[in-house]
Amino acid sequence: MAGFGDSKLSNTSKSLSGLSRFGTRYEDLLLKNSKAIGFIEGQLASRSGSTGGQNDLLKYSMALADTSSQLRTKSIAFFQLDYAVKRDRLRDIASNGEIEFVLDTITDDMVVFNEENRFCHANDLTGKIMYRGANKQERLKYQDNIVKKYHNNFEEIYNAWGFPEGISAWQFAFQFLIEGHLSFEIIYDDINKPSKIIGFKELDPVTISPSLTKDDRGKLYLEWTQYDPGDGSTRKLADSQVIYISYANHFKTKRISFVERMIRSFNLLRILEHSKVIWHIMNAPIRLQTKVPTGSKSFQKAQEDVKEFMNLFKEDVFFNGDTGELTVDGKPNVLFYKNYVTPVNDKGESITIEPITYPGPNLANSELLGYFTKKLKMDSKIPYSRWEGQSGMGAFTLNAEGITREEVRYQKFIRRLRSAYSELLVKPWYLQMCLDFPHLKDDFKFKNSIGINYHNDNVFEEIKHNELESKRIASFTAKKGILKDDGSPYFSTEYLIRKELRMTQEEINSNEEWFKFTEDLQKDNMGTGEFEAPIIPESGVAPAQSMAADDAGAGGEETIAGGEIGTEGSL
């Protein structure tokens, strides 16, 4: 409940409400200045009446889903009346072996742990923020403070989730694929004066819904309402207190989770499997026709004799479709031999038992079963090559030419899942940075740059890049050898560098700086000078520390690349 001993909160604190609006200063104008009726807004209005009327907040809330706001790509479970029932059904489906194999495979590719039990790390922020300061010295110091706090806050948020202590990150991803929605509360050290995020609490997505609220100045901002299923009461949560991710947009697709796309093919496959099992069970035994002579007995007496023999030959066969268990007369084993003893009267009349032919359909062929198995594989999005082999997985190739196009599509699908899943870390991380440096709320470069790099055991992208570079170098070398009639080169070296090697101006400049850096080190081999190593563009690595020839203790500033030119934010 809201703090176990606290009274239920009816309103959010002003500090958390203000924190919710960091980086969203245009949403108020975005809604008020829009004149058209959006796609989702029109659908909701047709169900509830009209978009006009007295309740402007309701109209703005409907319009918010059509704007470029954070809710545009999200599906809200609260508005799906059958979600709770459907979620239970999805959990049951996911417990089957075929579906569980697919989920395990995708989750393993989505969350890859390294030797230190980490699945991601903070990306590089150097040169990707708007600088502050009157001179270069102050701007370098400002960036150094931001970058250090940036990495420290990531480690604190990562630890606050408890990710280093187990596989909870993997479990949340597995749950996300099944249920399609995840929601958490961000817990601060002080609700009225928050300064640090200290933990998270998982919420039921069915109980919370977003809405727009006006502040004292009439500005619109987003908040969440949670409904207590116990007593029907409500409580308000600021957007800075809620993390909400969803697999799909419910208004753009009927599916709410990844598992839902496999339900149809799995059910058809299971029906065929059961039919095949039942067919083999029904055709395995020999069917017999038993004739019981009744002679001159009365009808009632004859009926009793027939029932007696029916009970003798009766078998109760039961097949459990969920567990695959087969029982005959309550016993787990099928009897393959039976000996029947029948009497003969003084007239030579005896019970006659004859086999009965059964000209039913032949289900021994597995082609139809194979078709629906292939259909399930297609719906799983996992490449067919990963289903091959006796172990259930295909060969792992270490060259870009061995990767099929479906493998490329699969990697794009994993990236989309990771993009949605990243909000678990990125949102509280961004809020913590804004608490430490409030002016970052206006730094659009920082908001676009903050993010995480996932660990990956599929080196396809790196191998593809290396092979492309090798072919470009081969083409560069071949064209470089083309000569004119007078023996001079036909192509300009600078032209080939830009055309064939496709190096940017930043990469060319960095290469020249490294040449100069190496020459300076060689000239000062016996001196005491200090030199700073240049930055490798797009390397994702922070700049190297200053290097001294003899005095290892002599420090120096980092060489920083990036920044605006001629304005605040330049070096």
Coordinates of C-alpha atoms in Angstrom, one line a residue:
M1 CA 0.0 0.0 0.0
A2 CA 1.3 3.5 -0.1
G3 CA 4.1 3.2 2.5
F4 CA 2.5 0.5 4.7
G5 CA 1.9 2.9 7.6
D6 CA 1.0 6.1 5.7
S7 CA -2.4 7.3 4.9
K8 CA -3.4 6.9 1.3
L9 CA -2.1 9.7 -0.8
S10 CA -4.7 11.6 -2.7
N11 CA -2.4 14.1 -4.3
T12 CA 1.2 14.0 -5.6
S13 CA 3.9 16.2 -4.1
K14 CA 4.8 19.4 -6.1
S15 CA 8.4 18.3 -6.3
L16 CA 7.5 15.0 -8.0
S17 CA 4.9 16.7 -10.2
G18 CA 7.6 19.2 -11.4
L19 CA 10.0 16.4 -11.9
S20 CA 7.5 14.7 -14.2
R21 CA 7.6 17.6 -16.6
F22 CA 11.3 17.6 -17.1
G23 CA 12.0 17.3 -20.8
T24 CA 8.2 17.6 -21.7
R25 CA 7.8 21.4 -21.7
Y26 CA 6.1 21.5 -25.1
E27 CA 3.4 18.9 -24.3
D28 CA 1.0 21.5 -22.9
L29 CA 1.2 23.6 -26.1
L30 CA 1.2 20.5 -28.2
L31 CA -2.2 19.7 -27.0
K32 CA -3.7 23.1 -26.7
N33 CA -2.6 24.3 -30.2
S34 CA -3.6 21.1 -32.0
K35 CA -6.8 21.7 -34.1
A36 CA -7.3 18.3 -35.8
I37 CA -8.8 15.2 -34.4
G38 CA -6.3 12.4 -34.1
F39 CA -6.7 8.8 -35.1
I40 CA -7.0 7.4 -31.6
E41 CA -8.8 10.5 -30.3
G42 CA -11.5 9.9 -33.0
Q43 CA -11.9 6.2 -32.1
L44 CA -12.2 7.0 -28.4
A45 CA -14.7 9.8 -29.1
S46 CA -16.9 7.6 -31.2
R47 CA -17.2 5.2 -28.3
S48 CA -17.7 7.7 -25.5
G49 CA -19.8 10.3 -27.4
S50 CA -18.2 13.5 -28.7
T51 CA -14.9 15.2 -28.3
G52 CA -16.5 18.4 -27.5
G53 CA -18.3 19.1 -24.3
Q54 CA -17.4 20.3 -20.8
N55 CA -14.6 18.0 -19.9
D56 CA -11.5 19.5 -21.5
L57 CA -9.1 17.2 -19.5
L58 CA -10.8 14.1 -21.0
K59 CA -10.5 15.6 -24.5
Y60 CA -6.8 16.4 -23.9
S61 CA -6.2 12.9 -22.5
M62 CA -7.6 11.3 -25.6
A63 CA -5.6 13.6 -27.9
L64 CA -2.4 12.8 -26.0
A65 CA -2.2 9.3 -27.5
D66 CA -2.0 10.8 -31.0
T67 CA 0.8 13.4 -30.3
S68 CA 4.5 12.8 -30.2
S69 CA 4.3 12.2 -26.4
Q70 CA 5.7 9.3 -24.5
L71 CA 2.3 7.5 -24.4
R72 CA 1.9 7.3 -28.2
T73 CA 3.5 3.9 -28.5
K74 CA 2.1 2.4 -25.3
S75 CA -0.9 0.2 -24.7
I76 CA -2.6 0.8 -21.3
A77 CA -3.8 -2.4 -19.7
F78 CA -6.4 -0.5 -17.6
F79 CA -8.4 0.4 -20.7
Q80 CA -8.5 -3.3 -21.9
L81 CA -11.5 -4.7 -20.1
D82 CA -10.5 -8.3 -20.7
Y83 CA -6.8 -8.0 -20.0
A84 CA -6.8 -9.7 -16.6
V85 CA -8.6 -12.7 -18.0
K86 CA -6.4 -12.7 -21.1
R87 CA -3.2 -12.5 -19.0
D88 CA -4.1 -15.6 -17.1
R89 CA -4.7 -17.4 -20.4
L90 CA -1.3 -16.2 -21.8
R91 CA 0.4 -17.5 -18.7
D92 CA -1.2 -20.9 -19.2
I93 CA -0.1 -21.0 -22.8
A94 CA 3.4 -20.0 -21.9
S95 CA 3.8 -23.0 -19.6
N96 CA 3.8 -25.4 -22.6
G97 CA 7.1 -26.7 -23.6
E98 CA 7.1 -25.4 -27.2
I99 CA 6.2 -21.8 -26.2
E100 CA 8.6 -21.9 -23.3
F101 CA 11.4 -22.9 -25.6
V102 CA 10.7 -19.9 -27.8
L103 CA 10.5 -17.5 -24.9
D104 CA 13.7 -18.8 -23.4
T105 CA 15.5 -18.4 -26.7
I106 CA 14.3 -14.8 -27.3
T107 CA 14.9 -13.8 -23.7
D108 CA 18.4 -15.3 -23.8
D109 CA 19.2 -13.2 -26.9
M110 CA 17.5 -10.1 -25.4
V111 CA 19.3 -10.2 -22.0
V112 CA 22.9 -11.6 -22.3
F113 CA 24.9 -11.7 -19.1
N114 CA 28.7 -11.5 -19.1
E115 CA 31.1 -13.0 -16.6
E116 CA 30.2 -10.3 -14.1
N117 CA 26.5 -11.0 -14.3
R118 CA 25.8 -7.7 -16.1
F119 CA 23.7 -7.5 -19.2
C120 CA 24.3 -3.8 -20.2
H121 CA 26.5 -0.8 -19.6
A122 CA 26.2 3.0 -20.0
N123 CA 26.9 4.3 -23.4
D124 CA 29.5 7.1 -23.9
L125 CA 28.4 10.6 -23.1
T126 CA 31.6 12.5 -24.0
G127 CA 31.0 15.3 -26.5
K128 CA 27.2 14.7 -26.5
I129 CA 26.0 17.4 -24.1
M130 CA 25.5 21.2 -24.2
Y131 CA 28.5 22.7 -22.4
R132 CA 28.4 25.4 -19.8
G133 CA 31.1 27.8 -18.8
A134 CA 32.8 31.1 -19.7
N135 CA 35.9 29.4 -21.0
K136 CA 37.2 26.1 -22.2
Q137 CA 38.6 25.2 -18.8
E138 CA 35.2 25.6 -17.1
R139 CA 33.4 23.7 -19.9
L140 CA 35.8 20.8 -19.6
K141 CA 35.3 20.7 -15.9
Y142 CA 31.5 20.9 -16.3
Q143 CA 31.6 17.9 -18.8
D144 CA 33.9 15.9 -16.5
N145 CA 31.4 16.4 -13.6
I146 CA 28.4 15.4 -15.7
V147 CA 30.2 12.3 -17.1
K148 CA 31.3 11.1 -13.7
K149 CA 27.9 11.5 -12.2
Y150 CA 26.4 9.9 -15.3
H151 CA 28.3 6.7 -14.8
N152 CA 27.9 6.7 -11.0
N153 CA 24.1 7.1 -11.2
F154 CA 23.9 4.3 -13.7
E155 CA 25.6 2.0 -11.3
E156 CA 23.3 3.1 -8.4
I157 CA 20.2 2.6 -10.5
Y158 CA 21.4 -0.8 -11.7
N159 CA 22.1 -1.9 -8.1
A160 CA 18.7 -0.4 -6.9
W161 CA 17.0 -2.9 -9.3
G162 CA 18.9 -5.7 -7.7
F163 CA 20.2 -6.8 -11.2
P164 CA 23.7 -7.8 -10.0
E165 CA 22.3 -10.2 -7.4
G166 CA 20.4 -12.7 -9.7
I167 CA 18.6 -13.0 -13.0
S168 CA 15.7 -10.6 -12.2
A169 CA 16.5 -8.7 -15.5
W170 CA 16.0 -11.9 -17.4
Q171 CA 12.8 -12.8 -15.5
F172 CA 11.3 -9.3 -16.2
A173 CA 12.1 -9.7 -19.9
F174 CA 10.5 -13.2 -19.9
Q175 CA 7.4 -11.8 -18.1
F176 CA 7.3 -8.8 -20.6
L177 CA 7.1 -11.2 -23.6
I178 CA 4.2 -13.1 -21.9
E179 CA 2.1 -10.4 -20.4
G180 CA 2.9 -7.5 -22.7
H181 CA 2.9 -4.9 -19.8
L182 CA 5.2 -4.1 -17.0
S183 CA 4.8 -1.3 -14.5
F184 CA 6.8 -0.2 -11.5
E185 CA 6.8 2.6 -8.9
I186 CA 10.0 4.7 -8.5
I187 CA 10.7 5.1 -4.8
Y188 CA 12.5 8.3 -3.6
D189 CA 14.3 9.0 -0.4
D190 CA 11.8 11.9 0.3
I191 CA 8.5 12.4 -1.4
N192 CA 8.4 16.2 -0.7
K193 CA 12.0 16.9 -1.4
P194 CA 13.4 14.0 -3.5
S195 CA 17.1 13.9 -4.0
K196 CA 17.8 10.2 -4.7
I197 CA 16.0 7.2 -6.1
I198 CA 16.4 4.3 -3.6
G199 CA 14.3 1.5 -5.1
F200 CA 11.4 0.2 -7.2
K201 CA 8.1 -1.6 -6.6
E202 CA 6.3 -3.7 -9.1
L203 CA 2.7 -2.7 -9.8
D204 CA -0.2 -4.4 -11.4
P205 CA -0.7 -2.7 -14.8
V206 CA -4.4 -3.3 -14.6
T207 CA -4.7 -1.0 -11.6
I208 CA -3.1 2.2 -13.1
S209 CA -4.2 4.6 -15.8
P210 CA -2.7 7.8 -17.1
S211 CA -4.6 11.1 -17.1
L212 CA -3.9 14.8 -17.6
T213 CA -4.1 17.3 -14.8
K214 CA -3.8 21.1 -14.6
D215 CA -1.5 22.8 -12.2
D216 CA -2.1 26.2 -10.5
R217 CA -1.1 28.1 -13.6
G218 CA -3.3 26.0 -15.9
K219 CA -0.5 24.0 -17.4
L220 CA -1.2 20.4 -18.3
Y221 CA 0.9 17.6 -17.0
L222 CA 0.7 13.8 -17.0
E223 CA 0.0 11.8 -13.8
W224 CA -1.2 8.3 -13.0
T225 CA -4.2 7.1 -11.0
Q226 CA -4.0 3.8 -9.2
Y227 CA -7.2 2.0 -8.2
D228 CA -7.1 -0.2 -5.1
P229 CA -8.9 -3.5 -6.0
G230 CA -9.6 -4.1 -2.3
D231 CA -11.7 -1.1 -1.3
G232 CA -12.1 0.7 -4.6
S233 CA -10.1 3.8 -3.4
T234 CA -7.7 5.7 -5.6
R235 CA -4.3 7.3 -5.2
K236 CA -2.4 9.7 -7.4
L237 CA 1.2 9.1 -8.7
A238 CA 3.3 11.6 -10.6
D239 CA 4.7 10.4 -13.9
S240 CA 8.1 10.6 -12.3
Q241 CA 7.0 7.9 -9.9
V242 CA 5.9 5.4 -12.6
I243 CA 7.7 3.2 -15.2
Y244 CA 5.3 1.7 -17.7
I245 CA 6.3 -0.3 -20.7
S246 CA 4.1 -2.2 -23.2
Y247 CA 4.7 -4.6 -26.1
A248 CA 2.4 -2.9 -28.5
N249 CA -0.1 -0.1 -29.1
H250 CA -3.5 -1.6 -28.5
F251 CA -5.2 0.8 -30.8
K252 CA -2.9 -0.1 -33.7
T253 CA -2.9 -3.9 -33.2
K254 CA -5.2 -6.4 -31.4
R255 CA -2.3 -8.2 -29.9
I256 CA -1.1 -7.2 -26.5
S257 CA 2.0 -9.5 -26.1
F258 CA 4.4 -11.6 -28.1
V259 CA 2.9 -14.9 -26.9
E260 CA -0.5 -14.0 -28.3
R261 CA 0.8 -14.2 -31.9
M262 CA 1.6 -17.9 -31.4
I263 CA -1.7 -19.0 -29.7
R264 CA -3.5 -19.9 -33.0
S265 CA -0.7 -22.0 -34.5
F266 CA 0.0 -23.6 -31.2
N267 CA -3.6 -24.6 -30.6
L268 CA -3.9 -26.1 -34.1
L269 CA -0.7 -28.0 -33.6
R270 CA -1.9 -29.3 -30.3
I271 CA -5.2 -30.4 -31.7
L272 CA -3.4 -32.3 -34.5
E273 CA -1.1 -33.9 -32.0
H274 CA -4.0 -35.0 -29.8
S275 CA -5.8 -36.4 -32.8
K276 CA -2.8 -38.3 -33.9
V277 CA -2.2 -39.7 -30.4
I278 CA -5.9 -40.7 -30.0
W279 CA -5.9 -42.3 -33.5
H280 CA -2.9 -44.5 -32.6
I281 CA -4.5 -45.4 -29.3
M282 CA -7.8 -46.3 -30.9
N283 CA -6.2 -48.3 -33.7
A284 CA -3.6 -50.1 -31.6
P285 CA -6.0 -52.6 -30.0
I286 CA -8.0 -55.1 -32.1
R287 CA -11.8 -54.5 -31.9
L288 CA -13.9 -57.6 -31.2
Q289 CA -17.5 -58.4 -31.6
T290 CA -18.9 -60.7 -28.9
K291 CA -22.1 -62.8 -29.4
V292 CA -23.6 -64.1 -26.2
P293 CA -26.2 -67.0 -26.7
T294 CA -29.3 -66.5 -24.5
G295 CA -31.2 -69.6 -25.6
S296 CA -34.7 -69.6 -24.1
K297 CA -34.0 -67.3 -21.3
S298 CA -36.3 -64.4 -20.6
F299 CA -35.4 -61.0 -21.9
Q300 CA -34.5 -59.7 -18.5
K301 CA -32.2 -62.7 -17.7
A302 CA -30.6 -62.5 -21.2
Q303 CA -29.9 -58.8 -20.6
E304 CA -28.2 -59.5 -17.3
D305 CA -25.9 -62.1 -19.0
V306 CA -25.0 -59.6 -21.7
K307 CA -24.2 -56.9 -19.2
E308 CA -22.1 -59.3 -17.2
F309 CA -19.9 -60.0 -20.2
M310 CA -19.8 -56.3 -21.1
N311 CA -18.4 -55.5 -17.7
L312 CA -15.8 -58.3 -18.2
F313 CA -14.5 -56.8 -21.4
K314 CA -14.9 -53.1 -20.6
E315 CA -11.8 -50.8 -20.5
D316 CA -11.7 -47.2 -19.4
V317 CA -9.1 -45.4 -21.5
F318 CA -8.2 -41.8 -20.4
F319 CA -5.7 -39.4 -22.1
N320 CA -4.6 -36.2 -20.4
G321 CA -3.8 -33.6 -23.0
D322 CA -2.0 -31.3 -20.6
T323 CA 0.5 -33.8 -19.2
G324 CA 0.5 -36.4 -22.0
E325 CA -0.4 -39.2 -19.5
L326 CA -2.4 -42.2 -20.7
T327 CA -4.2 -44.5 -18.2
V328 CA -6.3 -47.7 -18.9
D329 CA -8.7 -48.6 -16.1
G330 CA -6.8 -46.1 -13.9
K331 CA -3.5 -47.8 -14.4
P332 CA -0.6 -46.0 -16.2
N333 CA 0.4 -49.1 -18.3
V334 CA -1.4 -50.5 -21.3
L335 CA -2.0 -54.3 -21.2
F336 CA -0.8 -55.9 -24.4
Y337 CA -2.1 -59.4 -23.6
K338 CA -5.5 -60.6 -22.2
N339 CA -6.9 -64.2 -21.8
Y340 CA -10.7 -64.5 -21.8
V341 CA -12.4 -67.8 -20.6
T342 CA -15.9 -68.3 -21.9
P343 CA -18.4 -71.1 -21.0
V344 CA -20.1 -73.6 -23.3
N345 CA -23.6 -75.0 -22.5
D346 CA -24.9 -78.5 -23.1
K347 CA -26.3 -77.5 -26.5
G348 CA -22.8 -76.6 -27.8
E349 CA -23.6 -72.9 -27.8
S350 CA -20.7 -70.6 -26.7
I351 CA -19.8 -67.0 -26.7
T352 CA -18.4 -65.9 -30.1
I353 CA -15.7 -63.3 -30.3
E354 CA -14.8 -62.0 -33.8
P355 CA -12.6 -59.0 -34.9
I356 CA -14.3 -56.0 -36.4
T357 CA -12.6 -54.1 -39.2
Y358 CA -12.6 -50.3 -38.8
P359 CA -12.3 -48.4 -42.2
G360 CA -11.6 -45.0 -40.6
P361 CA -9.2 -42.2 -41.7
N362 CA -5.5 -42.9 -41.8
L363 CA -3.6 -40.4 -39.6
A364 CA -0.3 -42.2 -39.7
N365 CA 1.1 -39.5 -42.1
S366 CA 2.8 -36.6 -40.4
E367 CA 2.8 -34.1 -43.2
L368 CA 0.0 -32.0 -41.8
L369 CA 1.6 -32.1 -38.3
G370 CA 4.8 -30.9 -39.9
Y371 CA 3.0 -28.0 -41.6
F372 CA 1.7 -26.6 -38.4
T373 CA 5.0 -27.2 -36.7
K374 CA 6.6 -25.0 -39.4
K375 CA 3.8 -22.4 -38.9
L376 CA 4.6 -22.2 -35.2
K377 CA 8.3 -21.7 -36.0
M378 CA 7.4 -18.9 -38.3
D379 CA 5.2 -17.2 -35.8
S380 CA 8.0 -17.4 -33.2
K381 CA 10.2 -15.1 -35.3
I382 CA 13.2 -17.4 -34.4
P383 CA 15.2 -18.2 -37.6
Y384 CA 14.6 -21.7 -39.0
S385 CA 18.3 -22.4 -38.8
R386 CA 18.1 -22.3 -35.0
W387 CA 15.5 -25.1 -35.0
E388 CA 17.7 -27.5 -37.0
G389 CA 19.9 -30.3 -35.6
Q390 CA 19.2 -33.0 -33.0
S391 CA 19.9 -30.5 -30.2
G392 CA 17.1 -28.2 -31.4
M393 CA 19.5 -25.4 -32.5
G394 CA 21.4 -24.8 -35.7
A395 CA 25.0 -24.2 -36.2
F396 CA 26.6 -20.9 -35.1
T397 CA 28.5 -19.4 -38.0
L398 CA 31.2 -16.7 -37.5
N399 CA 31.0 -15.0 -40.9
A400 CA 28.7 -12.4 -42.3
E401 CA 28.1 -14.4 -45.5
G402 CA 26.7 -17.3 -43.4
I403 CA 23.9 -15.1 -41.8
T404 CA 20.6 -15.4 -43.6
R405 CA 18.2 -12.6 -44.1
E406 CA 15.8 -14.0 -41.5
E407 CA 18.7 -13.8 -39.0
V408 CA 19.0 -10.1 -39.8
R409 CA 15.2 -9.6 -39.3
Y410 CA 15.4 -11.5 -36.0
Q411 CA 18.2 -9.2 -34.7
K412 CA 16.1 -6.2 -35.6
F413 CA 13.2 -7.7 -33.6
I414 CA 15.5 -8.1 -30.6
R415 CA 16.6 -4.5 -30.9
R416 CA 12.9 -3.4 -30.8
L417 CA 12.3 -5.4 -27.7
R418 CA 15.4 -3.9 -26.1
S419 CA 14.4 -0.4 -27.0
A420 CA 11.1 -0.8 -25.1
Y421 CA 12.8 -2.7 -22.2
S422 CA 15.5 0.0 -21.8
E423 CA 13.0 2.3 -20.1
L424 CA 13.4 0.3 -16.9
L425 CA 16.8 1.8 -16.5
V426 CA 16.8 4.9 -18.7
K427 CA 13.8 6.7 -17.1
P428 CA 14.9 6.6 -13.5
W429 CA 18.5 7.3 -14.6
Y430 CA 17.4 10.4 -16.5
L431 CA 15.3 11.6 -13.5
Q432 CA 18.2 11.1 -11.1
M433 CA 20.5 13.1 -13.4
C434 CA 17.9 15.9 -13.4
L435 CA 17.8 15.8 -9.6
D436 CA 21.5 16.2 -9.5
F437 CA 21.7 18.8 -12.3
P438 CA 18.3 20.5 -12.8
H439 CA 19.5 22.4 -15.8
L440 CA 19.8 19.1 -17.8
K441 CA 16.0 19.2 -18.2
D442 CA 16.6 21.7 -21.0
D443 CA 19.5 19.9 -22.6
F444 CA 17.9 18.1 -25.5
K445 CA 21.3 16.6 -26.6
F446 CA 21.7 14.9 -23.2
K447 CA 18.2 13.5 -23.3
N448 CA 18.9 12.1 -26.8
S449 CA 22.2 10.6 -25.8
I450 CA 21.4 8.9 -22.5
G451 CA 21.1 5.2 -23.0
I452 CA 22.5 1.8 -22.5
N453 CA 24.5 -0.7 -24.6
Y454 CA 23.4 -4.3 -24.3
H455 CA 25.8 -7.1 -24.2
N456 CA 25.5 -9.4 -27.2
D457 CA 26.8 -12.8 -28.0
N458 CA 25.8 -12.5 -31.7
V459 CA 28.8 -10.8 -33.4
F460 CA 27.1 -10.6 -36.8
E461 CA 27.2 -6.7 -36.9
E462 CA 30.9 -6.5 -36.0
I463 CA 31.8 -9.3 -38.5
K464 CA 29.7 -7.7 -41.2
H465 CA 31.4 -4.3 -40.6
N466 CA 34.9 -5.9 -40.7
E467 CA 34.1 -7.8 -44.0
L468 CA 32.8 -4.6 -45.6
E469 CA 35.9 -2.7 -44.6
S470 CA 38.1 -5.5 -46.0
K471 CA 36.3 -5.3 -49.4
R472 CA 36.5 -1.5 -49.4
I473 CA 40.3 -1.7 -48.7
A474 CA 40.6 -4.2 -51.6
S475 CA 38.7 -1.9 -53.9
F476 CA 40.8 1.1 -52.7
T477 CA 44.0 -0.8 -53.4
A478 CA 42.9 -2.0 -56.9
K479 CA 41.8 1.5 -58.0
K480 CA 44.9 3.0 -56.5
G481 CA 47.0 0.9 -58.8
I482 CA 45.3 2.2 -62.0
L483 CA 47.8 4.5 -63.8
K484 CA 47.5 7.0 -66.6
D485 CA 49.5 6.7 -69.8
D486 CA 52.3 8.8 -68.3
G487 CA 52.6 6.5 -65.3
S488 CA 51.0 8.8 -62.7
P489 CA 48.0 7.6 -60.6
Y490 CA 44.6 8.0 -62.2
F491 CA 42.6 8.4 -59.0
S492 CA 43.4 10.9 -56.3
T493 CA 44.2 9.3 -52.9
E494 CA 42.0 11.8 -51.0
Y495 CA 39.1 11.0 -53.4
L496 CA 39.5 7.2 -52.9
I497 CA 39.7 7.7 -49.1
R498 CA 36.3 9.4 -49.1
K499 CA 34.7 7.4 -51.9
E500 CA 35.9 3.8 -51.3
L501 CA 36.8 3.8 -47.6
R502 CA 33.9 6.2 -46.8
M503 CA 35.8 7.9 -44.1
T504 CA 34.3 11.0 -42.6
Q505 CA 36.1 14.3 -42.1
E506 CA 36.2 13.7 -38.4
E507 CA 37.9 10.3 -38.9
I508 CA 40.4 11.8 -41.3
N509 CA 41.2 14.6 -38.8
S510 CA 41.5 12.1 -36.0
N511 CA 43.9 10.0 -38.1
E512 CA 46.1 13.0 -38.7
E513 CA 46.1 13.9 -35.0
W514 CA 47.3 10.4 -34.2
F515 CA 50.2 10.8 -36.6
K516 CA 51.2 14.0 -35.0
F517 CA 50.8 12.5 -31.5
T518 CA 53.1 9.6 -32.4
E519 CA 55.7 12.0 -33.9
D520 CA 55.7 14.2 -30.8
L521 CA 56.2 11.1 -28.6
Q522 CA 59.2 10.0 -30.7
K523 CA 60.7 13.5 -30.7
D524 CA 60.3 13.8 -26.9
N525 CA 61.4 10.2 -26.1
M526 CA 64.0 11.5 -23.7
G527 CA 62.2 14.7 -22.6
T528 CA 59.6 15.5 -19.9
G529 CA 56.8 16.8 -22.1
E530 CA 53.1 15.8 -21.7
F531 CA 50.9 14.9 -24.6
E532 CA 47.2 14.0 -24.8
A533 CA 46.1 11.1 -26.9
P534 CA 43.4 12.0 -29.6
I535 CA 39.9 10.6 -29.5
I536 CA 38.9 7.8 -31.8
P537 CA 35.6 8.8 -33.4
E538 CA 32.6 6.6 -32.7
S539 CA 34.7 4.3 -30.6
G540 CA 32.3 4.5 -27.6
V541 CA 35.4 4.9 -25.3
A542 CA 36.1 7.9 -23.1
P543 CA 39.3 9.9 -24.0
A544 CA 42.6 8.6 -22.7
Q545 CA 44.4 10.3 -19.8
S546 CA 47.4 12.5 -20.4
M547 CA 50.6 10.7 -21.2
A548 CA 54.1 11.8 -19.9
A549 CA 57.4 10.4 -21.1
D550 CA 59.1 10.1 -17.8
D551 CA 56.9 11.6 -15.1
A552 CA 54.1 9.2 -14.7
G553 CA 52.6 11.3 -11.9
A554 CA 52.2 14.4 -13.9
G555 CA 48.6 14.9 -14.7
G556 CA 46.8 16.7 -17.5
E557 CA 43.3 17.6 -18.8
E558 CA 41.4 15.3 -21.1
T559 CA 41.1 16.2 -24.7
I560 CA 37.4 16.5 -25.4
A561 CA 35.7 16.5 -28.8
G562 CA 32.3 17.8 -29.5
G563 CA 30.3 20.9 -28.4
E564 CA 28.5 23.7 -30.1
I565 CA 30.3 26.4 -32.0
G566 CA 30.2 30.1 -31.1
T567 CA 27.5 29.7 -28.5
E568 CA 27.0 28.4 -25.0
G569 CA 27.8 24.7 -25.3
S570 CA 31.0 25.2 -27.2
L571 CA 34.4 24.3 -26.0

